[in-house]
Amino acid sequence: MTVLVIAPHPDDEILGCGGVIAKRAEAGDDVWVCIVSEGKRPMYSKEFIKEEFREMQIAHSNVGVGHFIRVALPTARLDTIPQYKLNGILTDVVDTVQPDEVFIPHRGDMHRDHQIVADAAMVALRPNRNHKVKRVLAYEVLSETDWNIPNTQNAFIPNVYEDITKQINFKLMAMEGYKSQLREYPAARSLEGIKALAVHRGVTVGTKYAEAFMLIREVAV
């Protein structure tokens, strides 16, 4: 199986589905990660940009990412990019990877970049192309998915759970690689916070640790 994870920023892929990435890699699946944005000057320093990429390489090595696509649009400024251009970029990514399973950010996340990427991903994943994706799921990101204005459109309502009991340590090690993004507990983006969410999602379905997703579309064959 070929798996594609589309992430607005470096670390979203690990926060949202780092356990599943490790699980799919262990199973021998071909795992691709597409990071849409990166820090750009003058908002970010040269040192930060260089360190961000180094951290990403460490994180990906810890969960077994097989292939990495770096779109390199400006972080926190995706709303300055015409939507049709981003639609086209992600369509090209999907055409190149030809995935069976795709993970995208939740449309109700607080960060505007997440919303824009989710919209573009859904355009790229329309089932009217030669290659049709079998499964599309949205993942949750601590401090983005749970911090938006509460309403029915923003709600993350998981209906798919993956047992990551055997992969939780790989997920935590990967996030340790993103040192610049980690915070001290009780911050949401702390190792304790990440583990607590995995525990909560796990006990919901009777496992020690899990990641939760919203199934957007699945085509049974």
Tab-separated table of C-alpha atoms in Angstrom:
chain	number	residue	atom	x	y	z
A	1	MET	CA	0.000	0.000	0.000
A	2	THR	CA	1.135	3.546	-0.703
A	3	VAL	CA	0.366	6.082	2.047
A	4	LEU	CA	0.516	9.871	1.749
A	5	VAL	CA	0.431	12.286	4.689
A	6	ILE	CA	-0.164	15.937	3.768
A	7	ALA	CA	0.921	18.375	6.472
A	8	PRO	CA	0.705	22.181	6.507
A	9	HIS	CA	3.843	22.579	8.665
A	10	PRO	CA	6.750	20.470	9.868
A	11	ASP	CA	5.576	18.577	12.991
A	12	ASP	CA	1.883	18.348	12.021
A	13	GLU	CA	2.573	14.987	10.386
A	14	ILE	CA	4.023	13.573	13.640
A	15	LEU	CA	1.455	15.147	15.961
A	16	GLY	CA	-1.412	13.976	13.769
A	17	CYS	CA	-0.331	10.520	12.685
A	18	GLY	CA	3.239	9.803	13.728
A	19	GLY	CA	2.141	6.488	15.196
A	20	VAL	CA	0.354	5.430	12.021
A	21	ILE	CA	3.348	6.468	9.912
A	22	ALA	CA	5.559	4.186	12.010
A	23	LYS	CA	2.956	1.412	11.876
A	24	ARG	CA	2.593	1.576	8.094
A	25	ALA	CA	6.369	1.680	7.626
A	26	GLU	CA	6.780	-1.398	9.851
A	27	ALA	CA	4.189	-3.198	7.728
A	28	GLY	CA	6.261	-2.512	4.611
A	29	ASP	CA	3.987	0.136	3.140
A	30	ASP	CA	5.438	2.929	1.015
A	31	VAL	CA	5.057	6.054	3.187
A	32	TRP	CA	5.264	9.562	1.715
A	33	VAL	CA	5.064	12.839	3.634
A	34	CYS	CA	4.335	16.148	1.925
A	35	ILE	CA	5.107	19.276	3.960
A	36	VAL	CA	3.401	22.246	2.355
A	37	SER	CA	5.112	25.170	4.109
A	38	GLU	CA	8.347	26.169	5.794
A	39	GLY	CA	9.661	29.193	7.660
A	40	LYS	CA	10.690	32.060	5.391
A	41	ARG	CA	12.563	35.261	5.985
A	42	PRO	CA	11.975	37.895	7.306
A	43	MET	CA	9.468	36.202	9.634
A	44	TYR	CA	11.992	33.478	10.493
A	45	SER	CA	15.772	33.669	10.803
A	46	LYS	CA	18.226	31.731	8.639
A	47	GLU	CA	19.196	29.740	11.711
A	48	PHE	CA	15.587	28.756	12.437
A	49	ILE	CA	14.977	27.697	8.829
A	50	LYS	CA	18.095	25.531	8.809
A	51	GLU	CA	17.261	23.985	12.176
A	52	GLU	CA	13.651	23.337	11.162
A	53	PHE	CA	14.800	21.188	8.244
A	54	ARG	CA	17.339	19.331	10.390
A	55	GLU	CA	14.672	18.584	13.010
A	56	MET	CA	12.322	17.309	10.325
A	57	GLN	CA	14.936	14.867	9.052
A	58	ILE	CA	15.477	13.522	12.573
A	59	ALA	CA	11.736	13.168	13.186
A	60	HIS	CA	11.130	11.368	9.896
A	61	SER	CA	13.987	8.940	10.478
A	62	ASN	CA	12.417	7.966	13.818
A	63	VAL	CA	9.126	6.860	12.264
A	64	GLY	CA	10.380	5.451	8.973
A	65	VAL	CA	9.177	8.012	6.430
A	66	GLY	CA	10.221	6.617	3.068
A	67	HIS	CA	9.795	9.663	0.834
A	68	PHE	CA	9.542	13.372	1.524
A	69	ILE	CA	8.084	16.129	-0.661
A	70	ARG	CA	8.890	19.705	0.341
A	71	VAL	CA	6.591	22.274	-1.279
A	72	ALA	CA	8.248	25.136	0.677
A	73	LEU	CA	5.476	27.743	0.595
A	74	PRO	CA	5.678	30.418	3.348
A	75	THR	CA	4.450	29.330	6.777
A	76	ALA	CA	1.534	31.393	8.164
A	77	ARG	CA	1.167	33.070	4.771
A	78	LEU	CA	-0.601	30.436	2.714
A	79	ASP	CA	-3.523	32.837	2.435
A	80	THR	CA	-1.291	34.958	0.176
A	81	ILE	CA	-1.055	32.096	-2.336
A	82	PRO	CA	-3.928	31.855	-4.850
A	83	GLN	CA	-6.006	28.822	-3.913
A	84	TYR	CA	-5.934	27.461	-7.451
A	85	LYS	CA	-2.127	27.332	-7.341
A	86	LEU	CA	-2.098	25.296	-4.148
A	87	ASN	CA	-4.842	23.076	-5.570
A	88	GLY	CA	-2.609	22.422	-8.574
A	89	ILE	CA	0.475	21.761	-6.467
A	90	LEU	CA	-1.262	19.142	-4.332
A	91	THR	CA	-2.907	17.615	-7.399
A	92	ASP	CA	0.570	17.130	-8.855
A	93	VAL	CA	1.684	15.534	-5.562
A	94	VAL	CA	-1.218	13.081	-5.620
A	95	ASP	CA	-0.573	12.283	-9.292
A	96	THR	CA	3.096	11.631	-8.534
A	97	VAL	CA	2.575	9.495	-5.426
A	98	GLN	CA	-0.643	7.736	-6.528
A	99	PRO	CA	-1.527	6.841	-2.934
A	100	ASP	CA	-4.026	4.302	-1.711
A	101	GLU	CA	-4.513	6.047	1.639
A	102	VAL	CA	-4.199	9.775	2.395
A	103	PHE	CA	-4.145	11.677	5.694
A	104	ILE	CA	-4.941	15.394	5.654
A	105	PRO	CA	-5.402	18.097	8.340
A	106	HIS	CA	-8.814	18.619	9.888
A	107	ARG	CA	-10.791	21.382	8.145
A	108	GLY	CA	-11.912	22.805	11.519
A	109	ASP	CA	-8.407	23.486	12.874
A	110	MET	CA	-7.665	26.924	14.270
A	111	HIS	CA	-4.654	27.674	12.041
A	112	ARG	CA	-5.688	29.165	8.709
A	113	ASP	CA	-2.889	27.235	6.965
A	114	HIS	CA	-4.542	23.975	8.040
A	115	GLN	CA	-7.885	25.031	6.592
A	116	ILE	CA	-6.321	26.107	3.295
A	117	VAL	CA	-4.343	22.877	2.953
A	118	ALA	CA	-7.409	20.775	3.794
A	119	ASP	CA	-9.424	22.541	1.076
A	120	ALA	CA	-6.652	22.135	-1.505
A	121	ALA	CA	-6.163	18.484	-0.586
A	122	MET	CA	-9.834	17.735	-1.120
A	123	VAL	CA	-9.651	19.287	-4.588
A	124	ALA	CA	-6.586	17.165	-5.361
A	125	LEU	CA	-8.365	14.052	-4.063
A	126	ARG	CA	-11.563	14.408	-6.076
A	127	PRO	CA	-12.510	10.958	-7.402
A	128	ASN	CA	-12.652	12.063	-11.024
A	129	ARG	CA	-9.051	11.354	-12.034
A	130	ASN	CA	-7.338	8.287	-13.458
A	131	HIS	CA	-5.925	7.397	-10.060
A	132	LYS	CA	-8.584	7.123	-7.373
A	133	VAL	CA	-7.586	7.130	-3.700
A	134	LYS	CA	-9.249	4.377	-1.697
A	135	ARG	CA	-9.226	6.044	1.726
A	136	VAL	CA	-9.058	9.673	2.918
A	137	LEU	CA	-8.861	10.566	6.628
A	138	ALA	CA	-8.423	13.777	8.621
A	139	TYR	CA	-6.064	13.840	11.602
A	140	GLU	CA	-6.070	15.981	14.736
A	141	VAL	CA	-3.254	18.284	15.871
A	142	LEU	CA	-2.821	19.333	19.485
A	143	SER	CA	-3.279	23.115	19.967
A	144	GLU	CA	-4.918	23.470	16.535
A	145	THR	CA	-7.809	21.008	16.336
A	146	ASP	CA	-9.010	21.657	19.882
A	147	TRP	CA	-8.519	25.433	20.119
A	148	ASN	CA	-10.823	26.782	17.432
A	149	ILE	CA	-14.204	28.404	18.127
A	150	PRO	CA	-16.493	25.510	19.075
A	151	ASN	CA	-19.249	24.876	16.562
A	152	THR	CA	-20.529	21.974	14.499
A	153	GLN	CA	-18.319	22.789	11.505
A	154	ASN	CA	-15.127	22.907	13.566
A	155	ALA	CA	-15.788	19.812	15.661
A	156	PHE	CA	-13.397	16.896	15.306
A	157	ILE	CA	-15.554	13.782	15.611
A	158	PRO	CA	-13.332	10.702	15.296
A	159	ASN	CA	-14.768	7.524	13.837
A	160	VAL	CA	-11.560	5.646	12.993
A	161	TYR	CA	-8.985	4.621	15.592
A	162	GLU	CA	-5.550	3.076	15.054
A	163	ASP	CA	-3.892	1.124	17.841
A	164	ILE	CA	-0.369	2.587	18.164
A	165	THR	CA	0.600	0.862	21.400
A	166	LYS	CA	3.676	-0.628	19.716
A	167	GLN	CA	4.528	2.657	17.993
A	168	ILE	CA	3.962	5.262	20.728
A	169	ASN	CA	7.647	5.452	21.617
A	170	PHE	CA	8.578	6.076	17.982
A	171	LYS	CA	6.048	8.916	17.860
A	172	LEU	CA	7.452	10.464	21.043
A	173	MET	CA	11.035	10.121	19.790
A	174	ALA	CA	10.033	11.779	16.533
A	175	MET	CA	8.523	14.716	18.412
A	176	GLU	CA	11.669	14.962	20.518
A	177	GLY	CA	13.378	15.586	17.189
A	178	TYR	CA	11.203	18.694	16.780
A	179	LYS	CA	12.785	20.357	19.805
A	180	SER	CA	11.917	23.883	18.651
A	181	GLN	CA	8.214	22.951	18.634
A	182	LEU	CA	8.032	21.208	22.004
A	183	ARG	CA	6.926	22.997	25.152
A	184	GLU	CA	6.950	22.176	28.835
A	185	TYR	CA	3.960	20.393	30.362
A	186	PRO	CA	1.119	21.341	30.793
A	187	ALA	CA	1.440	22.878	27.323
A	188	ALA	CA	-0.511	20.955	24.694
A	189	ARG	CA	2.590	20.370	22.597
A	190	SER	CA	4.556	18.617	25.304
A	191	LEU	CA	5.557	14.971	25.315
A	192	GLU	CA	3.207	14.471	28.268
A	193	GLY	CA	0.368	16.122	26.348
A	194	ILE	CA	0.970	13.992	23.263
A	195	LYS	CA	1.043	10.827	25.340
A	196	ALA	CA	-2.081	11.850	27.261
A	197	LEU	CA	-4.043	12.286	24.032
A	198	ALA	CA	-2.843	8.878	22.821
A	199	VAL	CA	-3.980	7.360	26.128
A	200	HIS	CA	-7.391	9.029	25.861
A	201	ARG	CA	-7.888	7.881	22.275
A	202	GLY	CA	-6.691	4.424	23.237
A	203	VAL	CA	-8.955	3.837	26.227
A	204	THR	CA	-11.891	5.043	24.127
A	205	VAL	CA	-11.524	1.865	22.067
A	206	GLY	CA	-9.910	-0.463	24.595
A	207	THR	CA	-6.204	-0.130	23.751
A	208	LYS	CA	-3.309	1.466	25.638
A	209	TYR	CA	-2.519	4.080	22.979
A	210	ALA	CA	-4.265	5.130	19.783
A	211	GLU	CA	-4.536	7.868	17.181
A	212	ALA	CA	-7.980	9.041	16.108
A	213	PHE	CA	-9.175	10.149	12.688
A	214	MET	CA	-12.262	11.320	10.862
A	215	LEU	CA	-13.007	9.155	7.844
A	216	ILE	CA	-13.791	11.439	4.919
A	217	ARG	CA	-14.126	8.840	2.173
A	218	GLU	CA	-13.500	5.144	1.708
A	219	VAL	CA	-14.007	3.142	-1.468
A	220	ALA	CA	-14.453	-0.573	-0.811
A	221	VAL	CA	-13.099	-2.894	-3.493
